[in-house]
Short mmCIF file of C-alpha atoms and ligand atoms in Angstrom, two decimals:
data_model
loop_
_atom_site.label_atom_id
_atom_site.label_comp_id
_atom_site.label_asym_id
_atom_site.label_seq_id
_atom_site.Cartn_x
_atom_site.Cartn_y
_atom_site.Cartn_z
CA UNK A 1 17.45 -10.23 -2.45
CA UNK A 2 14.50 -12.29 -0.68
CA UNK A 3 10.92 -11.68 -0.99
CA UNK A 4 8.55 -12.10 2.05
CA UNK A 5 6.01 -11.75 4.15
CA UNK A 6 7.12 -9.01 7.19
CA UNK A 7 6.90 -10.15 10.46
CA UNK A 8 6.64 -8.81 14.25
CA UNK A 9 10.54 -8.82 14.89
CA UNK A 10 10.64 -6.68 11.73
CA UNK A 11 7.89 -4.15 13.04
CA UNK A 12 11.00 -1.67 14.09
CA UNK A 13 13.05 -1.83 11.26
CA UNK A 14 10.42 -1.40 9.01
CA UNK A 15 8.85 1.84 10.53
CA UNK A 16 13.16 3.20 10.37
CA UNK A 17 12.86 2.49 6.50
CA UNK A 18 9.38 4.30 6.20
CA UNK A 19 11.10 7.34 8.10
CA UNK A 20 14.46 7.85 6.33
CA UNK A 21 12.95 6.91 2.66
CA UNK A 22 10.08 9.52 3.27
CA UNK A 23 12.64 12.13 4.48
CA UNK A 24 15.31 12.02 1.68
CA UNK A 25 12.56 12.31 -0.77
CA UNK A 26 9.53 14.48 1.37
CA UNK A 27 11.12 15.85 4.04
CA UNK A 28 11.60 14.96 7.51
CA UNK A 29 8.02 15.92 8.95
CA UNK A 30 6.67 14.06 5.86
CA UNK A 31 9.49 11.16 6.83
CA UNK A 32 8.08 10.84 10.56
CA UNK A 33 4.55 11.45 9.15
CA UNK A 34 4.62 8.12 6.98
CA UNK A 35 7.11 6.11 9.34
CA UNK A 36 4.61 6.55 12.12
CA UNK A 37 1.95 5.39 9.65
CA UNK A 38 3.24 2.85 8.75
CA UNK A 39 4.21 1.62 12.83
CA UNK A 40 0.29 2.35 13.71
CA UNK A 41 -0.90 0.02 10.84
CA UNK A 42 1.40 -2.74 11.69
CA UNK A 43 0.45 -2.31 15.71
CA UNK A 44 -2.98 -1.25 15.37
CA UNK A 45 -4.74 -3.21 12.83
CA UNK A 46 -6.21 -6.75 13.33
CA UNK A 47 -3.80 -9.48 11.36
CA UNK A 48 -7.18 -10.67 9.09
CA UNK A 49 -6.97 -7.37 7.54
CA UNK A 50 -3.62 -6.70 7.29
CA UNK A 51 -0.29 -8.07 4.86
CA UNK A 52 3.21 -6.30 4.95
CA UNK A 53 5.54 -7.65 2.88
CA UNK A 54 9.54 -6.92 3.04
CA UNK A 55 12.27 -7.00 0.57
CA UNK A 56 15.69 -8.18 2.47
CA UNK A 57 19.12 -7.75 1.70
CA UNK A 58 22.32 -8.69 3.80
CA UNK A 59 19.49 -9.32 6.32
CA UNK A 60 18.42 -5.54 6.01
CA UNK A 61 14.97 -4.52 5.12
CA UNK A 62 15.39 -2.67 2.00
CA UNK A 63 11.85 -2.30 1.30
CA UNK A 64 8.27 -2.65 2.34
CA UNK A 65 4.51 -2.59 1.53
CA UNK A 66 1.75 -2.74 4.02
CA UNK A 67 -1.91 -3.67 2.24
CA UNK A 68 -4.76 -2.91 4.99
CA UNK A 69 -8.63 -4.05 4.58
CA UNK A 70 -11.17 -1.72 2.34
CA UNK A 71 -14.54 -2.43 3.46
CA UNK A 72 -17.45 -1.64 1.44
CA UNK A 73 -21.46 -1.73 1.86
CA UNK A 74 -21.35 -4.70 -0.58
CA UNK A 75 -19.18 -8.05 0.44
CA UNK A 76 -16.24 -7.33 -1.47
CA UNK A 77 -12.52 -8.89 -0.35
CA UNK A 78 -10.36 -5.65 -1.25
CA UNK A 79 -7.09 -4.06 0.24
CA UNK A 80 -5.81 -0.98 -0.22
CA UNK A 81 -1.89 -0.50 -0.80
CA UNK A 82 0.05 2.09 1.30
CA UNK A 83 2.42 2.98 2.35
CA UNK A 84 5.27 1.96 0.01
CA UNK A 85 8.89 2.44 0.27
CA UNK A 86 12.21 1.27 -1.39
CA UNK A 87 15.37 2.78 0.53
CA UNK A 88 17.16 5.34 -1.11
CA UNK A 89 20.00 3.65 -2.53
CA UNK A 90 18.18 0.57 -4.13
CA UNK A 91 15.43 2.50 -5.75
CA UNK A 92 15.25 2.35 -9.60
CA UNK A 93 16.56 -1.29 -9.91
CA UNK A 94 13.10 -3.24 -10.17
CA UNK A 95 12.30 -3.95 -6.62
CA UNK A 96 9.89 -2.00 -6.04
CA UNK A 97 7.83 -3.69 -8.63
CA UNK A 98 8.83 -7.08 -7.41
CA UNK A 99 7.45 -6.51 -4.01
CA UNK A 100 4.23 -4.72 -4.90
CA UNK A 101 3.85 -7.71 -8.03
CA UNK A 102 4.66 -10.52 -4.74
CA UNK A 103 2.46 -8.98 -2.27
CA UNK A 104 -0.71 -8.88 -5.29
CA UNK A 105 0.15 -12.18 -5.78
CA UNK A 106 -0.22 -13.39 -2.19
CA UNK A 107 -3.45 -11.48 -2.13
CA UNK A 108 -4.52 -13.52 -5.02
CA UNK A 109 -3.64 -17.01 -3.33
CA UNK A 110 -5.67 -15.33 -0.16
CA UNK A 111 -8.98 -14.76 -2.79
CA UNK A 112 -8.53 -10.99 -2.50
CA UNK A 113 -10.65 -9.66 -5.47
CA UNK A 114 -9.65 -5.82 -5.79
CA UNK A 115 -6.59 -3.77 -5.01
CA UNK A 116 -6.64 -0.19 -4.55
CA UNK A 117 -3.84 2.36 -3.73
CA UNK A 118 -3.22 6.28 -3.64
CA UNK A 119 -0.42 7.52 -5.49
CA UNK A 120 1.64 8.01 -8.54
CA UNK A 121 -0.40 6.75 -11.63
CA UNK A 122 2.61 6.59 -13.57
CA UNK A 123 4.41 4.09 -11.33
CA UNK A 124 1.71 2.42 -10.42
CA UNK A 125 0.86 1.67 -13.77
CA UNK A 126 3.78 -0.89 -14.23
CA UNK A 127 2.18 -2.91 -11.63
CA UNK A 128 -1.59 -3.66 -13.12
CA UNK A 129 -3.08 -0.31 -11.69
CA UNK A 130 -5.72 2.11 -13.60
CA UNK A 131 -7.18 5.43 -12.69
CA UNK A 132 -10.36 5.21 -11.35
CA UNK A 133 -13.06 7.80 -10.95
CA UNK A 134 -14.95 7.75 -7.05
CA UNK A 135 -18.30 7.11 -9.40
CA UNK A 136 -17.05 3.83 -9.65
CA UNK A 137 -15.28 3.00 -6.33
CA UNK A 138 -15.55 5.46 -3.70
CA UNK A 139 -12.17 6.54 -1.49
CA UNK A 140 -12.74 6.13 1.91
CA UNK A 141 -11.91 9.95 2.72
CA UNK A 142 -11.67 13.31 0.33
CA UNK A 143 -8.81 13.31 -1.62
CA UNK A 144 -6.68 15.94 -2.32
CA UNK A 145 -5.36 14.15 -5.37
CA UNK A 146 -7.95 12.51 -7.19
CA UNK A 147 -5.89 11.47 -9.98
CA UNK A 148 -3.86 9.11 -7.86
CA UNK A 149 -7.01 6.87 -6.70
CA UNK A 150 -6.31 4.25 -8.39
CA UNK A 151 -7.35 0.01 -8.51
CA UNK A 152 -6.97 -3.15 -10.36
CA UNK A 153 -8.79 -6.52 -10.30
CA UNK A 154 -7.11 -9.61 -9.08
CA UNK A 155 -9.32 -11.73 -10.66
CA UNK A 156 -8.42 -10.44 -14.33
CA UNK A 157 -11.89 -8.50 -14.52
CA UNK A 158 -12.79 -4.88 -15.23
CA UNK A 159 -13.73 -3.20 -12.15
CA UNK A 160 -17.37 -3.09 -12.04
CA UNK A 161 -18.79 -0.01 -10.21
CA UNK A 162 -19.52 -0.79 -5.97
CA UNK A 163 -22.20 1.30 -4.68
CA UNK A 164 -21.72 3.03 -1.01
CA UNK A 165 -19.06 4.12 0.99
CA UNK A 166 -15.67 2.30 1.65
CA UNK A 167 -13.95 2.36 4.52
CA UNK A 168 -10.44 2.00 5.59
CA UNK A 169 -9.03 0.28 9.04
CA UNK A 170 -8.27 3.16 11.89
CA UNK A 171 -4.59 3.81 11.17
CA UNK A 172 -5.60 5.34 7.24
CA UNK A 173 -8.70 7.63 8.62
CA UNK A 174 -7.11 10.59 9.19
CA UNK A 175 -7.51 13.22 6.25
CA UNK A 176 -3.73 13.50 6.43
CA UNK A 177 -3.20 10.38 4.35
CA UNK A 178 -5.57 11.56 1.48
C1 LIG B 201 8.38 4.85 -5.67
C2 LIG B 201 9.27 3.67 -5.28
C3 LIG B 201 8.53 2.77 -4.30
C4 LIG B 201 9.61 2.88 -6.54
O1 LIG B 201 10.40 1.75 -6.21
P1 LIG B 201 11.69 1.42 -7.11
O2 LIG B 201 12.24 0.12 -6.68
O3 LIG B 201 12.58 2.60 -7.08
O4 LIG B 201 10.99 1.31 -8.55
P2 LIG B 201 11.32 0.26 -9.70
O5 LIG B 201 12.79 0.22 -9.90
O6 LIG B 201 10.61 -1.03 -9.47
O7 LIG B 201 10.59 0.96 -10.90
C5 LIG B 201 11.20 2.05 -11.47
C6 LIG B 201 10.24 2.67 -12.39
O8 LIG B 201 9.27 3.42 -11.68
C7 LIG B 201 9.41 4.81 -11.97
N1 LIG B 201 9.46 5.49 -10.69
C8 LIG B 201 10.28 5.26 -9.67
N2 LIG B 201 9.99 6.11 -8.67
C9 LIG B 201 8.96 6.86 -9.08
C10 LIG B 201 8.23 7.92 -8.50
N3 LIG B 201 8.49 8.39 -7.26
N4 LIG B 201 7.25 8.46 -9.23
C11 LIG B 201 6.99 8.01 -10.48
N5 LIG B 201 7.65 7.03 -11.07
C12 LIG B 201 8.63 6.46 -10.38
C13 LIG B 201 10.73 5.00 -12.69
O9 LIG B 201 10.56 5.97 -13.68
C14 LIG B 201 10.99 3.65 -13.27
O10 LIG B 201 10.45 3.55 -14.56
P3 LIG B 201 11.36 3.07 -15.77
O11 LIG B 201 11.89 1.72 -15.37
O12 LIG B 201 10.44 3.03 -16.92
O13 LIG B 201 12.42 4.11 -15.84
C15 LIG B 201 10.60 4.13 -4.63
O14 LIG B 201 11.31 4.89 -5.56
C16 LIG B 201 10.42 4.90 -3.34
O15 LIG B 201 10.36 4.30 -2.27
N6 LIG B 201 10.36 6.25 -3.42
C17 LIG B 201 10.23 7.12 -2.25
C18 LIG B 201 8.94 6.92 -1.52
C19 LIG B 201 7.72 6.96 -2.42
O16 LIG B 201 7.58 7.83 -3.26
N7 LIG B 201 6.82 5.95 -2.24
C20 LIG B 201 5.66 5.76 -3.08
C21 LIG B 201 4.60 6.77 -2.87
S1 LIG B 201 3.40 6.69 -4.19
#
């Protein structure tokens, strides 16, 4: 299995894998939901504020991770993670958690200070993430699940509290996502 950075012949394959994981584990609407997503990130948003990442194997993308830009009030370098997605029949072997742990450590090279993602605490938790309350870091739209806003420092610091609204590129504001 290789590790890398996605790129635009992959753009396709990558929104198929978003899809079909999604829908054997959500649903189909929730599979085209996410798959789209994921296609309107990769088209939409500006390259300076965007890193996908792909897991290959037998020259198939097997999985994928998209980080897009959180902008705050204060001049902070932060990304959120989202959507993530390991293909049905290679889940539960580790990759998952070697992408996401690859892709935080390309942010790091790229001096990207905080990470934040929406979603399972539980996983997330094997990969450096922590709970975090929106008194401390604010999500960039209501969430319906508050218990799965979640963040970590790349720099090996506590999160210290960030005052004002954040705000996510175009693709993530719709209150669908949250
Ligand atoms: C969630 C997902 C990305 C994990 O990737 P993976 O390669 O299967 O995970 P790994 O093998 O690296 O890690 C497995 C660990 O995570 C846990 N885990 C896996 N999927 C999980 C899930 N959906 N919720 C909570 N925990 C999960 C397992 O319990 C396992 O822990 P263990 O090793 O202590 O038993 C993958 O299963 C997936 O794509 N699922 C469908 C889409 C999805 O839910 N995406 C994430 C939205 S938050």
């Amino acid at each position: 299995m290789k590790l890398s950075t996605y790129n635009s012949g992959n753009i396709e394959e990558i929104k198929q894998l978003f899809t079909q994981t999604f829908s054997d584990s959500e649903g189909q609407s929730e599979g085209l939901l996410i798959g789209n997503l994921a296609y309107e990130l990769m088209i939409s948003t500006d390259s300076y504020d965007l890193y996908g990442f792909v897991a290959i194997e037998s020259e198939q993308v097997i999985g994928s991770i998209i980080f897009s830009r959180l902008v705050f009030e204060s001049e902070v370098n932060a990304f959120l993670l989202g959507p993530v997605a390991i293909h049905t029949s290679f889940q539960g072997k580790g990759i998952g958690q070697k992408l996401i742990n690859f892709g935080l450590n390309t942010l790091k090279e790229n001096e990207v200070e905080l990470a934040f993602t929406y979603g399972d605490p539980d996983f997330y938790a094997k990969v450096g993430f922590s709970p975090l309350v929106e008194k401390v870091v604010k999500a960039p739209l209501k969430l319906t699940y508050p218990e799965g806003w979640l963040g970590q420092s790349l720099l090996n610091d506590e999160i210290e509290p960030i005052t004002g609204h954040s705000y996510c590129v175009e693709a993530l504001n719709k209150p669908e996502y949250w």
